[in-house]
Amino acid sequence: MAIRDISIDNAPLSEKIAETIRDYILKGVLKPGERLTEPKLSDILGISRTPIREALRILEMDGFVTIIPRRGAVVTDVTNKDVDEIFVLKIRLESLAAKLAVENMLDADIDKLRDINAKLERFNDNKNVAGLIKANSEFHDFFIRKSENQRLIKFLESLQSQFKRATAYSFTEAGRIVSVIEEHKEIVEAFKRRDVNLVEKLVERHIQNGWKFIKSKVAKKKTS
């Protein structure tokens, strides 16, 4: 197996390597449990170990690999049970954070959410999966921080890598990406109206839709 076609643009090389490896994990080319040692990846990619080491750290932060001392990185797995356990927390805690955030949202904050969602649209146009994952996290993190409940914020931060690993499947199909962007727009408008109940309802629905979609992708991956 060889990993090829790493496109180099203005992003750091380590991020481009991470994006390529992430793409192969999502496509199933790199299997759960597979070891990704620096020497092996260096030989495959024809690149020095330093940016590969940095790329693996990025992937570990996003939950795609686990780095084991003296063994290298191992591709993590996502099961239906994992998805259910992650999303039963995500749907309750993020909708609560959104509800608490309503009274703290300034007009400038609403504009910021719109700007982040506009980035999602640009990344979708450019087929930039890494950018989509990052911008989606930024959108959710923003209203979570606006809840101004430090214990809730810290708890959600502790689950962030697990959320990223699971929700990444949302950005593997164009149809779901478009739905994510539209659902974000509805949430922003509800924040603008300062409608606490609607914000909570829309965030719950948004996460529920992602939950169903991701479970279908995980099930499909297991049978392929």
PDB file of C-alpha atoms in Angstrom:
ATOM      1  CA  MET A   1       0.000   0.000   0.000  1.00  0.00           C
ATOM      2  CA  ALA A   2       1.370   3.405  -0.914  1.00  0.00           C
ATOM      3  CA  ILE A   3       0.095   6.840  -0.015  1.00  0.00           C
ATOM      4  CA  ARG A   4       0.518   9.204  -2.940  1.00  0.00           C
ATOM      5  CA  ASP A   5      -0.592  12.505  -4.393  1.00  0.00           C
ATOM      6  CA  ILE A   6       0.055  14.800  -1.456  1.00  0.00           C
ATOM      7  CA  SER A   7      -0.902  18.213  -2.811  1.00  0.00           C
ATOM      8  CA  ILE A   8       1.302  21.000  -1.469  1.00  0.00           C
ATOM      9  CA  ASP A   9      -0.263  24.438  -1.080  1.00  0.00           C
ATOM     10  CA  ASN A  10       0.128  27.155   1.529  1.00  0.00           C
ATOM     11  CA  ALA A  11      -0.655  24.795   4.400  1.00  0.00           C
ATOM     12  CA  PRO A  12       2.274  23.387   6.401  1.00  0.00           C
ATOM     13  CA  LEU A  13       3.577  20.076   5.080  1.00  0.00           C
ATOM     14  CA  SER A  14       2.652  18.300   8.319  1.00  0.00           C
ATOM     15  CA  GLU A  15      -0.996  19.365   7.899  1.00  0.00           C
ATOM     16  CA  LYS A  16      -1.047  18.141   4.298  1.00  0.00           C
ATOM     17  CA  ILE A  17       0.387  14.789   5.385  1.00  0.00           C
ATOM     18  CA  ALA A  18      -2.192  14.576   8.185  1.00  0.00           C
ATOM     19  CA  GLU A  19      -4.970  15.380   5.707  1.00  0.00           C
ATOM     20  CA  THR A  20      -3.810  12.634   3.354  1.00  0.00           C
ATOM     21  CA  ILE A  21      -3.544  10.011   6.108  1.00  0.00           C
ATOM     22  CA  ARG A  22      -6.934  11.088   7.523  1.00  0.00           C
ATOM     23  CA  ASP A  23      -8.485  10.673   4.081  1.00  0.00           C
ATOM     24  CA  TYR A  24      -7.076   7.136   3.777  1.00  0.00           C
ATOM     25  CA  ILE A  25      -8.405   6.258   7.238  1.00  0.00           C
ATOM     26  CA  LEU A  26     -11.899   7.520   6.374  1.00  0.00           C
ATOM     27  CA  LYS A  27     -11.829   5.617   3.073  1.00  0.00           C
ATOM     28  CA  GLY A  28     -10.720   2.433   4.817  1.00  0.00           C
ATOM     29  CA  VAL A  29      -7.382   2.190   3.012  1.00  0.00           C
ATOM     30  CA  LEU A  30      -5.709   2.390   6.409  1.00  0.00           C
ATOM     31  CA  LYS A  31      -7.526  -0.039   8.697  1.00  0.00           C
ATOM     32  CA  PRO A  32      -8.317   0.234  12.417  1.00  0.00           C
ATOM     33  CA  GLY A  33      -5.461  -1.256  14.411  1.00  0.00           C
ATOM     34  CA  GLU A  34      -2.930  -0.741  11.623  1.00  0.00           C
ATOM     35  CA  ARG A  35       0.446   0.532  12.809  1.00  0.00           C
ATOM     36  CA  LEU A  36       1.795   3.724  11.248  1.00  0.00           C
ATOM     37  CA  THR A  37       5.454   3.929  12.207  1.00  0.00           C
ATOM     38  CA  GLU A  38       7.528   6.948  11.247  1.00  0.00           C
ATOM     39  CA  PRO A  39      10.094   4.903   9.258  1.00  0.00           C
ATOM     40  CA  LYS A  40       7.307   3.142   7.335  1.00  0.00           C
ATOM     41  CA  LEU A  41       5.532   6.406   6.487  1.00  0.00           C
ATOM     42  CA  SER A  42       8.836   8.079   5.631  1.00  0.00           C
ATOM     43  CA  ASP A  43       9.592   5.330   3.102  1.00  0.00           C
ATOM     44  CA  ILE A  44       6.072   5.436   1.639  1.00  0.00           C
ATOM     45  CA  LEU A  45       5.928   9.214   1.336  1.00  0.00           C
ATOM     46  CA  GLY A  46       9.558   9.895   0.547  1.00  0.00           C
ATOM     47  CA  ILE A  47       9.576  12.601   3.222  1.00  0.00           C
ATOM     48  CA  SER A  48      11.714  13.111   6.321  1.00  0.00           C
ATOM     49  CA  ARG A  49      10.381  11.935   9.652  1.00  0.00           C
ATOM     50  CA  THR A  50       9.970  15.387  11.246  1.00  0.00           C
ATOM     51  CA  PRO A  51       6.800  16.500   9.379  1.00  0.00           C
ATOM     52  CA  ILE A  52       5.443  12.945   9.662  1.00  0.00           C
ATOM     53  CA  ARG A  53       5.918  13.052  13.437  1.00  0.00           C
ATOM     54  CA  GLU A  54       4.058  16.386  13.530  1.00  0.00           C
ATOM     55  CA  ALA A  55       1.292  14.995  11.296  1.00  0.00           C
ATOM     56  CA  LEU A  56       0.777  12.027  13.614  1.00  0.00           C
ATOM     57  CA  ARG A  57       0.461  14.386  16.580  1.00  0.00           C
ATOM     58  CA  ILE A  58      -2.247  16.314  14.699  1.00  0.00           C
ATOM     59  CA  LEU A  59      -4.076  13.059  13.984  1.00  0.00           C
ATOM     60  CA  GLU A  60      -3.783  11.987  17.613  1.00  0.00           C
ATOM     61  CA  MET A  61      -5.342  15.273  18.762  1.00  0.00           C
ATOM     62  CA  ASP A  62      -8.194  14.662  16.317  1.00  0.00           C
ATOM     63  CA  GLY A  63      -8.670  11.093  17.573  1.00  0.00           C
ATOM     64  CA  PHE A  64      -7.660   9.308  14.359  1.00  0.00           C
ATOM     65  CA  VAL A  65      -4.589   7.580  15.790  1.00  0.00           C
ATOM     66  CA  THR A  66      -3.236   6.605  19.175  1.00  0.00           C
ATOM     67  CA  ILE A  67       0.507   7.047  19.645  1.00  0.00           C
ATOM     68  CA  ILE A  68       2.029   4.218  21.663  1.00  0.00           C
ATOM     69  CA  PRO A  69       5.595   4.683  22.975  1.00  0.00           C
ATOM     70  CA  ARG A  70       8.155   2.539  21.088  1.00  0.00           C
ATOM     71  CA  ARG A  71       5.407   1.158  18.825  1.00  0.00           C
ATOM     72  CA  GLY A  72       4.376   4.183  16.816  1.00  0.00           C
ATOM     73  CA  ALA A  73       0.864   5.296  15.898  1.00  0.00           C
ATOM     74  CA  VAL A  74      -2.085   2.931  15.615  1.00  0.00           C
ATOM     75  CA  VAL A  75      -5.237   3.753  13.631  1.00  0.00           C
ATOM     76  CA  THR A  76      -8.197   4.060  15.989  1.00  0.00           C
ATOM     77  CA  ASP A  77     -11.551   2.444  15.360  1.00  0.00           C
ATOM     78  CA  VAL A  78     -15.094   3.804  15.643  1.00  0.00           C
ATOM     79  CA  THR A  79     -17.935   1.393  16.376  1.00  0.00           C
ATOM     80  CA  ASN A  80     -21.665   1.961  16.540  1.00  0.00           C
ATOM     81  CA  LYS A  81     -21.377   1.718  20.327  1.00  0.00           C
ATOM     82  CA  ASP A  82     -18.708   4.440  20.279  1.00  0.00           C
ATOM     83  CA  VAL A  83     -20.936   6.675  18.163  1.00  0.00           C
ATOM     84  CA  ASP A  84     -23.927   6.170  20.458  1.00  0.00           C
ATOM     85  CA  GLU A  85     -21.884   6.856  23.600  1.00  0.00           C
ATOM     86  CA  ILE A  86     -20.343   9.989  22.081  1.00  0.00           C
ATOM     87  CA  PHE A  87     -23.544  11.421  20.668  1.00  0.00           C
ATOM     88  CA  VAL A  88     -25.773  10.803  23.664  1.00  0.00           C
ATOM     89  CA  LEU A  89     -23.415  13.187  25.478  1.00  0.00           C
ATOM     90  CA  LYS A  90     -22.975  15.565  22.567  1.00  0.00           C
ATOM     91  CA  ILE A  91     -26.698  16.049  21.954  1.00  0.00           C
ATOM     92  CA  ARG A  92     -27.461  16.821  25.606  1.00  0.00           C
ATOM     93  CA  LEU A  93     -24.426  18.904  26.499  1.00  0.00           C
ATOM     94  CA  GLU A  94     -24.084  20.966  23.323  1.00  0.00           C
ATOM     95  CA  SER A  95     -27.782  21.798  23.190  1.00  0.00           C
ATOM     96  CA  LEU A  96     -27.509  22.919  26.825  1.00  0.00           C
ATOM     97  CA  ALA A  97     -24.444  25.024  25.983  1.00  0.00           C
ATOM     98  CA  ALA A  98     -26.294  26.606  23.059  1.00  0.00           C
ATOM     99  CA  LYS A  99     -29.291  27.384  25.279  1.00  0.00           C
ATOM    100  CA  LEU A 100     -27.042  29.055  27.864  1.00  0.00           C
ATOM    101  CA  ALA A 101     -25.191  30.958  25.139  1.00  0.00           C
ATOM    102  CA  VAL A 102     -28.272  32.801  23.863  1.00  0.00           C
ATOM    103  CA  GLU A 103     -28.257  35.528  26.491  1.00  0.00           C
ATOM    104  CA  ASN A 104     -24.505  36.079  26.004  1.00  0.00           C
ATOM    105  CA  MET A 105     -24.590  36.442  22.224  1.00  0.00           C
ATOM    106  CA  LEU A 106     -23.718  39.910  20.949  1.00  0.00           C
ATOM    107  CA  ASP A 107     -24.381  41.061  17.389  1.00  0.00           C
ATOM    108  CA  ALA A 108     -20.647  40.678  16.707  1.00  0.00           C
ATOM    109  CA  ASP A 109     -20.862  37.065  17.886  1.00  0.00           C
ATOM    110  CA  ILE A 110     -23.693  36.369  15.445  1.00  0.00           C
ATOM    111  CA  ASP A 111     -21.532  37.802  12.667  1.00  0.00           C
ATOM    112  CA  LYS A 112     -18.648  35.589  13.793  1.00  0.00           C
ATOM    113  CA  LEU A 113     -20.805  32.461  13.548  1.00  0.00           C
ATOM    114  CA  ARG A 114     -21.873  33.507  10.040  1.00  0.00           C
ATOM    115  CA  ASP A 115     -18.227  34.014   9.056  1.00  0.00           C
ATOM    116  CA  ILE A 116     -17.260  30.571  10.330  1.00  0.00           C
ATOM    117  CA  ASN A 117     -20.108  28.970   8.413  1.00  0.00           C
ATOM    118  CA  ALA A 118     -19.051  30.884   5.284  1.00  0.00           C
ATOM    119  CA  LYS A 119     -15.626  29.244   5.701  1.00  0.00           C
ATOM    120  CA  LEU A 120     -17.371  25.876   5.711  1.00  0.00           C
ATOM    121  CA  GLU A 121     -18.959  26.739   2.376  1.00  0.00           C
ATOM    122  CA  ARG A 122     -15.593  27.752   0.893  1.00  0.00           C
ATOM    123  CA  PHE A 123     -13.917  24.587   2.143  1.00  0.00           C
ATOM    124  CA  ASN A 124     -16.771  22.560   0.656  1.00  0.00           C
ATOM    125  CA  ASP A 125     -16.299  24.288  -2.709  1.00  0.00           C
ATOM    126  CA  ASN A 126     -12.590  23.438  -2.540  1.00  0.00           C
ATOM    127  CA  LYS A 127     -13.206  19.855  -1.333  1.00  0.00           C
ATOM    128  CA  ASN A 128     -10.971  20.579   1.658  1.00  0.00           C
ATOM    129  CA  VAL A 129     -11.944  17.905   4.202  1.00  0.00           C
ATOM    130  CA  ALA A 130      -9.380  19.030   6.796  1.00  0.00           C
ATOM    131  CA  GLY A 131     -10.714  22.587   6.555  1.00  0.00           C
ATOM    132  CA  LEU A 132     -14.297  21.375   6.899  1.00  0.00           C
ATOM    133  CA  ILE A 133     -13.517  19.412  10.058  1.00  0.00           C
ATOM    134  CA  LYS A 134     -11.653  22.362  11.570  1.00  0.00           C
ATOM    135  CA  ALA A 135     -14.306  24.964  10.675  1.00  0.00           C
ATOM    136  CA  ASN A 136     -17.128  22.756  11.945  1.00  0.00           C
ATOM    137  CA  SER A 137     -15.350  22.361  15.288  1.00  0.00           C
ATOM    138  CA  GLU A 138     -14.783  26.116  15.377  1.00  0.00           C
ATOM    139  CA  PHE A 139     -18.510  26.769  14.867  1.00  0.00           C
ATOM    140  CA  HIS A 140     -19.546  24.466  17.706  1.00  0.00           C
ATOM    141  CA  ASP A 141     -16.704  25.551  19.997  1.00  0.00           C
ATOM    142  CA  PHE A 142     -17.710  29.189  19.576  1.00  0.00           C
ATOM    143  CA  PHE A 143     -21.240  28.868  20.917  1.00  0.00           C
ATOM    144  CA  ILE A 144     -20.052  26.411  23.582  1.00  0.00           C
ATOM    145  CA  ARG A 145     -17.629  29.048  24.906  1.00  0.00           C
ATOM    146  CA  LYS A 146     -20.418  31.647  24.813  1.00  0.00           C
ATOM    147  CA  SER A 147     -22.323  29.534  27.353  1.00  0.00           C
ATOM    148  CA  GLU A 148     -19.810  30.959  29.852  1.00  0.00           C
ATOM    149  CA  ASN A 149     -20.255  27.838  31.987  1.00  0.00           C
ATOM    150  CA  GLN A 150     -16.640  26.873  32.627  1.00  0.00           C
ATOM    151  CA  ARG A 151     -17.359  23.371  33.911  1.00  0.00           C
ATOM    152  CA  LEU A 152     -19.494  22.556  30.889  1.00  0.00           C
ATOM    153  CA  ILE A 153     -16.879  24.037  28.547  1.00  0.00           C
ATOM    154  CA  LYS A 154     -14.056  22.017  30.132  1.00  0.00           C
ATOM    155  CA  PHE A 155     -16.070  18.803  30.019  1.00  0.00           C
ATOM    156  CA  LEU A 156     -16.842  19.234  26.325  1.00  0.00           C
ATOM    157  CA  GLU A 157     -13.201  20.106  25.623  1.00  0.00           C
ATOM    158  CA  SER A 158     -12.156  16.813  27.224  1.00  0.00           C
ATOM    159  CA  LEU A 159     -14.333  14.963  24.694  1.00  0.00           C
ATOM    160  CA  GLN A 160     -13.241  17.013  21.683  1.00  0.00           C
ATOM    161  CA  SER A 161     -10.937  14.478  20.018  1.00  0.00           C
ATOM    162  CA  GLN A 162     -13.642  11.792  20.253  1.00  0.00           C
ATOM    163  CA  PHE A 163     -16.191  14.179  18.732  1.00  0.00           C
ATOM    164  CA  LYS A 164     -13.839  15.039  15.858  1.00  0.00           C
ATOM    165  CA  ARG A 165     -13.099  11.391  15.084  1.00  0.00           C
ATOM    166  CA  ALA A 166     -16.797  10.512  14.902  1.00  0.00           C
ATOM    167  CA  THR A 167     -18.109  13.645  13.181  1.00  0.00           C
ATOM    168  CA  ALA A 168     -15.422  13.481  10.478  1.00  0.00           C
ATOM    169  CA  TYR A 169     -17.676  11.054   8.605  1.00  0.00           C
ATOM    170  CA  SER A 170     -20.114  13.941   8.067  1.00  0.00           C
ATOM    171  CA  PHE A 171     -17.618  15.473   5.643  1.00  0.00           C
ATOM    172  CA  THR A 172     -17.188  12.476   3.366  1.00  0.00           C
ATOM    173  CA  GLU A 173     -20.393  13.061   1.377  1.00  0.00           C
ATOM    174  CA  ALA A 174     -21.347  16.307  -0.357  1.00  0.00           C
ATOM    175  CA  GLY A 175     -25.041  15.985   0.484  1.00  0.00           C
ATOM    176  CA  ARG A 176     -24.465  15.855   4.215  1.00  0.00           C
ATOM    177  CA  ILE A 177     -22.008  18.772   4.058  1.00  0.00           C
ATOM    178  CA  VAL A 178     -24.621  20.965   2.406  1.00  0.00           C
ATOM    179  CA  SER A 179     -27.136  19.947   5.082  1.00  0.00           C
ATOM    180  CA  VAL A 180     -24.651  20.797   7.844  1.00  0.00           C
ATOM    181  CA  ILE A 181     -24.139  24.276   6.390  1.00  0.00           C
ATOM    182  CA  GLU A 182     -27.878  24.899   6.083  1.00  0.00           C
ATOM    183  CA  GLU A 183     -28.540  23.631   9.611  1.00  0.00           C
ATOM    184  CA  HIS A 184     -25.834  25.978  10.895  1.00  0.00           C
ATOM    185  CA  LYS A 185     -27.557  28.891   9.150  1.00  0.00           C
ATOM    186  CA  GLU A 186     -30.829  28.058  10.903  1.00  0.00           C
ATOM    187  CA  ILE A 187     -29.034  27.932  14.264  1.00  0.00           C
ATOM    188  CA  VAL A 188     -27.421  31.321  13.619  1.00  0.00           C
ATOM    189  CA  GLU A 189     -30.791  32.875  12.781  1.00  0.00           C
ATOM    190  CA  ALA A 190     -32.286  31.437  15.979  1.00  0.00           C
ATOM    191  CA  PHE A 191     -29.425  32.989  17.955  1.00  0.00           C
ATOM    192  CA  LYS A 192     -30.109  36.292  16.200  1.00  0.00           C
ATOM    193  CA  ARG A 193     -33.750  36.108  17.324  1.00  0.00           C
ATOM    194  CA  ARG A 194     -32.592  35.296  20.868  1.00  0.00           C
ATOM    195  CA  ASP A 195     -35.046  32.391  20.845  1.00  0.00           C
ATOM    196  CA  VAL A 196     -33.781  30.081  23.596  1.00  0.00           C
ATOM    197  CA  ASN A 197     -36.174  27.216  22.895  1.00  0.00           C
ATOM    198  CA  LEU A 198     -35.623  27.299  19.141  1.00  0.00           C
ATOM    199  CA  VAL A 199     -31.827  27.384  19.510  1.00  0.00           C
ATOM    200  CA  GLU A 200     -31.938  24.347  21.794  1.00  0.00           C
ATOM    201  CA  LYS A 201     -34.298  22.498  19.449  1.00  0.00           C
ATOM    202  CA  LEU A 202     -32.257  23.254  16.314  1.00  0.00           C
ATOM    203  CA  VAL A 203     -28.957  22.219  17.899  1.00  0.00           C
ATOM    204  CA  GLU A 204     -30.545  18.974  19.111  1.00  0.00           C
ATOM    205  CA  ARG A 205     -31.919  18.290  15.618  1.00  0.00           C
ATOM    206  CA  HIS A 206     -28.578  19.164  14.001  1.00  0.00           C
ATOM    207  CA  ILE A 207     -26.697  16.727  16.222  1.00  0.00           C
ATOM    208  CA  GLN A 208     -29.389  14.056  15.846  1.00  0.00           C
ATOM    209  CA  ASN A 209     -29.105  14.281  12.053  1.00  0.00           C
ATOM    210  CA  GLY A 210     -25.336  13.906  12.281  1.00  0.00           C
ATOM    211  CA  TRP A 211     -25.742  10.971  14.663  1.00  0.00           C
ATOM    212  CA  LYS A 212     -27.972   9.074  12.235  1.00  0.00           C
ATOM    213  CA  PHE A 213     -25.741   9.826   9.257  1.00  0.00           C
ATOM    214  CA  ILE A 214     -22.532   8.788  11.006  1.00  0.00           C
ATOM    215  CA  LYS A 215     -24.052   5.532  12.261  1.00  0.00           C
ATOM    216  CA  SER A 216     -25.026   4.696   8.696  1.00  0.00           C
ATOM    217  CA  LYS A 217     -21.467   5.388   7.521  1.00  0.00           C
ATOM    218  CA  VAL A 218     -19.914   3.285  10.278  1.00  0.00           C
ATOM    219  CA  ALA A 219     -22.301   0.411   9.527  1.00  0.00           C
ATOM    220  CA  LYS A 220     -21.485   0.639   5.827  1.00  0.00           C
ATOM    221  CA  LYS A 221     -17.736   0.635   6.569  1.00  0.00           C
ATOM    222  CA  LYS A 222     -18.078  -2.512   8.671  1.00  0.00           C
ATOM    223  CA  THR A 223     -19.807  -4.409   5.857  1.00  0.00           C
ATOM    224  CA  SER A 224     -17.547  -3.215   3.030  1.00  0.00           C
TER     225      SER A 224
END
